[in-house]
Coordinates of C-alpha atoms in Angstrom, one line a residue:
M28 CA 84.2 105.2 90.7
N29 CA 81.0 105.3 90.0
N30 CA 80.6 103.0 86.6
T31 CA 77.8 105.5 85.5
V32 CA 79.8 108.5 86.2
Q33 CA 82.9 106.8 84.4
S34 CA 81.0 106.3 81.6
Y35 CA 79.7 109.7 81.6
L36 CA 83.1 111.4 81.8
N37 CA 84.3 109.2 78.7
T38 CA 81.4 110.5 76.9
Y39 CA 81.9 114.0 77.8
E40 CA 85.4 112.8 76.7
A41 CA 84.8 111.6 73.4
L42 CA 82.8 114.4 73.2
K43 CA 84.4 118.0 73.9
P44 CA 86.7 117.8 70.8
H45 CA 84.0 118.1 68.2
I46 CA 82.0 120.9 69.7
K47 CA 83.6 122.8 72.1
W48 CA 84.0 125.6 69.6
K49 CA 80.0 125.2 68.3
V50 CA 78.6 125.9 71.6
S51 CA 78.9 128.9 74.3
D52 CA 78.8 126.8 77.1
K53 CA 80.4 123.9 78.5
R54 CA 77.3 123.1 80.0
I55 CA 75.7 122.0 77.1
I56 CA 77.7 119.3 76.2
M57 CA 77.4 118.4 79.3
M58 CA 74.2 117.7 78.7
V59 CA 74.6 115.6 75.6
A60 CA 76.8 113.6 77.0
A61 CA 74.0 112.9 80.3
I62 CA 70.8 112.2 78.0
Y63 CA 73.2 109.2 76.5
I64 CA 74.4 107.9 79.8
L65 CA 70.8 108.5 81.5
N66 CA 69.2 106.4 78.3
D67 CA 71.8 104.1 78.4
E68 CA 73.0 104.2 75.0
E69 CA 76.5 105.0 74.1
I70 CA 77.2 107.9 71.5
Q71 CA 78.9 106.9 67.9
I72 CA 80.1 110.6 67.4
D73 CA 79.9 110.6 63.4
R74 CA 76.1 109.6 63.5
F75 CA 75.7 112.2 66.5
L76 CA 76.9 115.1 64.3
S77 CA 75.8 114.1 61.2
L78 CA 72.1 113.9 62.9
A79 CA 72.7 117.6 64.5
E80 CA 73.8 119.4 61.1
K81 CA 70.6 117.4 59.3
I82 CA 68.1 119.7 62.0
K83 CA 70.0 122.8 61.3
S84 CA 70.0 122.6 57.7
Q85 CA 66.8 121.3 57.8
S86 CA 65.2 123.9 60.3
P87 CA 63.8 127.7 59.3
L88 CA 66.4 130.4 58.8
F89 CA 66.3 131.6 62.5
S90 CA 65.0 128.7 64.2
P91 CA 66.9 127.9 67.7
L92 CA 67.3 124.8 66.6
R93 CA 70.1 126.2 64.0
S94 CA 72.2 127.0 67.2
H95 CA 73.3 124.9 70.3
A96 CA 69.5 123.2 70.8
R97 CA 70.3 121.3 67.4
Y98 CA 72.7 119.1 69.6
T99 CA 70.5 118.9 72.3
T100 CA 67.6 117.8 69.9
A101 CA 69.9 115.5 67.7
A102 CA 70.8 113.8 71.5
V103 CA 67.3 113.4 72.2
F104 CA 66.4 112.1 68.3
D105 CA 69.2 109.1 68.2
V106 CA 69.0 107.8 71.4
K107 CA 64.7 107.2 71.5
L108 CA 63.8 106.9 67.7
E109 CA 64.5 104.3 65.6
N110 CA 64.9 106.3 62.7
P111 CA 66.3 109.7 64.1
A112 CA 67.0 111.7 60.7
E113 CA 63.3 111.0 59.0
E114 CA 61.4 112.2 61.9
I115 CA 63.2 115.8 61.3
Q116 CA 60.7 116.8 59.4
S117 CA 57.3 115.4 61.7
L118 CA 59.2 117.8 64.6
L119 CA 59.3 120.5 62.6
D120 CA 55.4 119.6 61.7
L121 CA 54.9 119.3 65.1
Y122 CA 56.2 122.6 66.2
E123 CA 53.4 124.3 63.6
R124 CA 51.0 122.2 65.4
F125 CA 51.8 123.0 68.6
R126 CA 51.9 127.0 67.6
S127 CA 48.2 127.3 65.6
L128 CA 47.3 126.2 68.8
R129 CA 48.5 129.8 70.4
F130 CA 51.7 127.8 72.0
G131 CA 54.6 130.8 71.4
S132 CA 57.1 130.0 69.3
G133 CA 61.0 129.1 70.5
I134 CA 62.7 126.7 72.1
Y135 CA 60.2 125.2 74.5
T136 CA 57.7 124.8 72.0
Y137 CA 60.2 122.7 70.2
H138 CA 60.5 120.3 73.4
A139 CA 57.3 120.3 73.9
A140 CA 56.8 119.1 70.5
T141 CA 60.1 117.0 70.6
I142 CA 58.6 115.1 74.3
L143 CA 55.3 114.7 72.1
L144 CA 57.2 113.5 69.1
T145 CA 59.2 110.7 70.9
S146 CA 56.4 109.7 73.2
G147 CA 54.7 107.7 70.5
H148 CA 51.1 108.7 71.2
E149 CA 48.6 108.8 68.1
D150 CA 46.1 111.3 68.7
I151 CA 48.8 114.3 68.4
E152 CA 46.0 117.1 68.0
A153 CA 44.2 115.6 71.2
I154 CA 47.5 115.7 73.3
I155 CA 48.5 119.7 72.0
R156 CA 44.9 120.3 73.0
K157 CA 45.4 119.0 76.8
A158 CA 48.6 120.9 77.1
K159 CA 47.5 123.7 76.0
E160 CA 44.4 123.4 78.8
I161 CA 47.0 122.0 81.8
Y162 CA 49.5 125.6 80.2
N163 CA 46.1 128.3 80.3
G164 CA 45.4 126.9 84.2
M165 CA 48.9 126.9 84.9
K166 CA 49.0 130.5 83.8
Q167 CA 45.6 131.2 85.7
E168 CA 46.7 129.8 88.8
H169 CA 50.5 131.6 88.7
T170 CA 50.0 134.4 86.1
F171 CA 53.4 136.0 86.5
L172 CA 55.3 132.0 87.4
T173 CA 54.3 130.5 84.6
S174 CA 55.9 130.7 81.4
S175 CA 56.8 129.1 77.9
S176 CA 59.7 127.2 80.1
D177 CA 56.1 125.3 81.1
Y178 CA 55.2 124.4 77.7
P179 CA 57.4 120.8 77.7
L180 CA 56.0 120.1 81.4
A181 CA 52.2 120.7 80.6
T182 CA 52.8 118.1 77.2
L183 CA 54.2 115.6 79.9
L184 CA 51.4 115.9 81.9
A185 CA 48.8 116.1 78.9
L186 CA 50.3 112.7 78.3
D187 CA 50.1 110.9 81.9
N188 CA 46.1 112.4 81.4
K189 CA 45.2 112.7 85.0
P190 CA 42.0 114.2 85.5
D191 CA 41.7 117.6 87.6
I192 CA 45.2 117.8 87.1
I193 CA 45.3 122.1 88.2
N194 CA 44.0 121.0 91.6
H195 CA 46.3 118.1 91.8
I196 CA 49.4 120.6 91.3
E197 CA 48.0 123.5 93.5
G198 CA 47.7 120.8 96.3
F199 CA 51.3 119.9 96.5
Y200 CA 52.5 123.8 95.8
R201 CA 50.6 125.1 98.7
E202 CA 51.4 122.4 100.8
L203 CA 55.1 122.3 100.0
N204 CA 54.8 125.6 100.7
N205 CA 53.7 124.8 104.1
N206 CA 56.2 122.5 104.6
G207 CA 59.1 125.3 103.9
F208 CA 59.8 125.5 100.2
R209 CA 59.9 128.6 98.9
K210 CA 57.0 129.8 96.3
G211 CA 58.3 130.7 92.6
N212 CA 59.0 129.4 90.0
D213 CA 61.3 125.9 90.7
L214 CA 58.3 125.4 93.5
Q215 CA 56.1 125.1 90.6
F216 CA 57.8 123.4 88.8
L217 CA 58.7 120.7 92.1
S218 CA 54.8 120.5 91.8
H219 CA 54.6 119.7 88.1
I220 CA 57.1 116.1 88.5
L221 CA 55.6 115.5 92.0
A222 CA 52.1 115.3 89.6
L223 CA 53.3 112.6 87.5
G224 CA 53.5 110.7 90.5
D225 CA 50.6 108.5 91.4
K226 CA 47.5 110.6 92.0
E227 CA 46.2 107.7 95.3
K228 CA 49.8 108.9 97.6
S229 CA 49.9 112.3 97.2
T230 CA 50.1 112.8 100.8
N231 CA 53.2 110.5 100.7
L232 CA 54.8 111.8 98.3
I233 CA 54.2 115.6 99.6
S234 CA 56.2 113.6 103.2
H235 CA 59.1 112.5 100.8
A236 CA 59.2 115.5 99.0
V237 CA 60.0 117.1 102.2
Q238 CA 62.3 114.8 103.9
V239 CA 64.8 114.7 100.5
F240 CA 64.7 118.7 101.2
D241 CA 66.0 118.0 104.4
A242 CA 68.1 116.0 103.6
F243 CA 69.6 118.5 101.2
A244 CA 69.3 120.8 103.8
R245 CA 71.7 119.1 106.0
S246 CA 73.9 117.9 103.0
K247 CA 76.6 120.2 101.8
L248 CA 74.5 120.7 98.5
R249 CA 72.1 122.6 100.6
A250 CA 68.5 122.7 99.8
K251 CA 68.5 125.8 96.9
P252 CA 65.5 126.3 95.2
I253 CA 67.5 125.6 92.0
Y254 CA 67.2 121.9 93.2
Y255 CA 64.1 121.8 93.6
P256 CA 63.3 119.8 90.6
V257 CA 65.9 117.1 90.8
M258 CA 64.2 116.8 94.6
G259 CA 61.0 116.1 93.1
M260 CA 62.5 112.8 90.2
L261 CA 64.1 112.1 94.0
A262 CA 61.0 111.8 96.0
L263 CA 59.3 109.9 93.4
L264 CA 61.6 107.3 93.8
P265 CA 60.2 104.2 96.9
Q266 CA 61.6 105.9 99.7
K267 CA 63.5 103.5 101.2
E268 CA 65.5 103.7 97.7
F269 CA 66.6 107.4 98.6
S270 CA 70.5 108.1 99.8
M271 CA 71.1 111.6 100.4
D272 CA 74.9 109.6 101.1
A273 CA 74.7 108.3 97.4
V274 CA 73.8 111.3 95.7
V275 CA 76.5 113.7 97.7
A276 CA 79.0 110.7 96.9
L277 CA 78.7 110.9 93.2
Y278 CA 78.7 114.9 93.1
D279 CA 81.9 114.6 94.5
E280 CA 82.9 112.3 91.5
L281 CA 81.6 114.9 89.1
N282 CA 83.4 117.6 90.6
E283 CA 86.5 115.7 90.7
H284 CA 86.9 116.7 87.1
K285 CA 88.9 120.1 85.7
D286 CA 85.9 121.3 83.6
F287 CA 82.6 120.6 86.1
K288 CA 84.5 122.0 89.3
W289 CA 82.6 125.6 88.8
Q290 CA 79.5 123.9 87.6
K291 CA 78.1 122.9 90.9
D292 CA 74.5 123.3 90.5
M293 CA 74.9 121.0 87.2
N294 CA 76.9 118.9 89.0
V295 CA 74.3 118.3 92.0
M296 CA 71.1 118.0 89.0
L297 CA 73.6 115.4 87.3
A298 CA 74.6 113.1 90.2
S299 CA 70.1 113.4 91.3
S300 CA 70.1 111.9 88.1
I301 CA 72.4 109.5 87.7
F302 CA 71.2 108.0 91.1
V303 CA 68.3 107.6 90.1
S304 CA 69.1 105.6 86.7
G305 CA 70.7 103.5 88.6
K306 CA 67.5 103.0 90.6
L307 CA 66.3 102.3 87.9
E308 CA 68.0 99.7 86.6
Q309 CA 67.2 97.5 89.6
E310 CA 65.0 94.8 89.7
H311 CA 63.6 95.2 92.9
V312 CA 62.9 98.9 92.4
A313 CA 61.4 98.3 88.1
E314 CA 58.5 96.4 89.3
T315 CA 55.4 96.4 87.3
S316 CA 53.6 98.7 89.8
L317 CA 55.8 100.7 89.7
N318 CA 56.1 101.3 86.0
T319 CA 53.9 104.6 85.9
I320 CA 56.4 106.3 88.0
L321 CA 59.7 104.6 86.3
E322 CA 58.4 106.3 82.8
A323 CA 58.0 110.0 84.6
I324 CA 60.9 109.7 86.4
L325 CA 62.9 109.1 82.6
E326 CA 60.7 111.9 81.6
A327 CA 61.2 114.7 84.4
Q328 CA 65.1 113.6 83.8
Q329 CA 64.7 114.3 80.7
V330 CA 62.9 117.8 80.8
V331 CA 64.1 118.8 83.8
M332 CA 67.6 119.3 82.2
I333 CA 67.1 120.2 79.1
T334 CA 65.1 123.2 80.5
T335 CA 67.0 124.2 82.7
M336 CA 70.1 124.2 80.6
A337 CA 67.2 126.7 77.7
A338 CA 67.2 128.8 80.8
V339 CA 70.9 129.2 81.6
T340 CA 71.6 129.7 77.7
A341 CA 69.1 132.2 76.9
A342 CA 70.4 134.2 79.9
N343 CA 74.1 134.0 78.4
T344 CA 72.7 134.5 74.9
S345 CA 70.8 138.4 76.6
S346 CA 74.4 138.9 78.4
N347 CA 76.0 138.6 75.5
S348 CA 74.5 140.8 73.5
N349 CA 74.2 143.7 75.7

């Protein structure tokens, strides 16, 4: 078995007894374990649980951080911040700064604030304003597709600070649609991820994304729109580094676990992310010239998974309340 998969399964099993009764969906546990493994960090259960409870106790009464989101937030804090417990108030303050610039309330604004906080960027106000400008541009182009779920990617794109980013995203959206990708929110998400790559190589990125799409279509995983964002992560890798057979092999390993047997889509996302993270560890990939793209992939992994999980749990909550 792949060592990363084994480490992931060990982390999941260590975590599961502690929070399985506190979350509505086991995919949240899967997500937390993934955050540690993809950031090459070993979870310390007691520290993680303590941090999650501190986030809950310090958050406002009706904040989503008082529910399952405290666990994914605690995991991100734990792997990315030196003194995570001391930064909880900073997150709450950042959230209010996003809100003051007319970002909506809710979990996606917290995710956007978390991305900004963990980036270490000093000019907070400029990034939030830029993120709002990018989001408004997305909304203007795709009124019915763009929603609060796009806040995290808008923030990531603001940090990336490429000029004329909306036209850049739209170029990807149009060309990918012309090459067989279905229009919709998943294609918009993919376009955002590709926009994090090297702007001078846009044509190559489109070509590589199409090749990844075709490889999925030929495999047993199929080229489902929900997989478009992970296709984007894979397309950001150097072309010679992509192997559909390796992704499928990782998927099969995950699928053998009794808890994951019915989580096919999540397993595809995890397999793709584990594959990408393994490539980033190889010295011949992580050359100086690729630093920007590699950072984009690392951030995209986190955004794709957390945003997808937020959508899943929101849907579950809505279903349970009906």
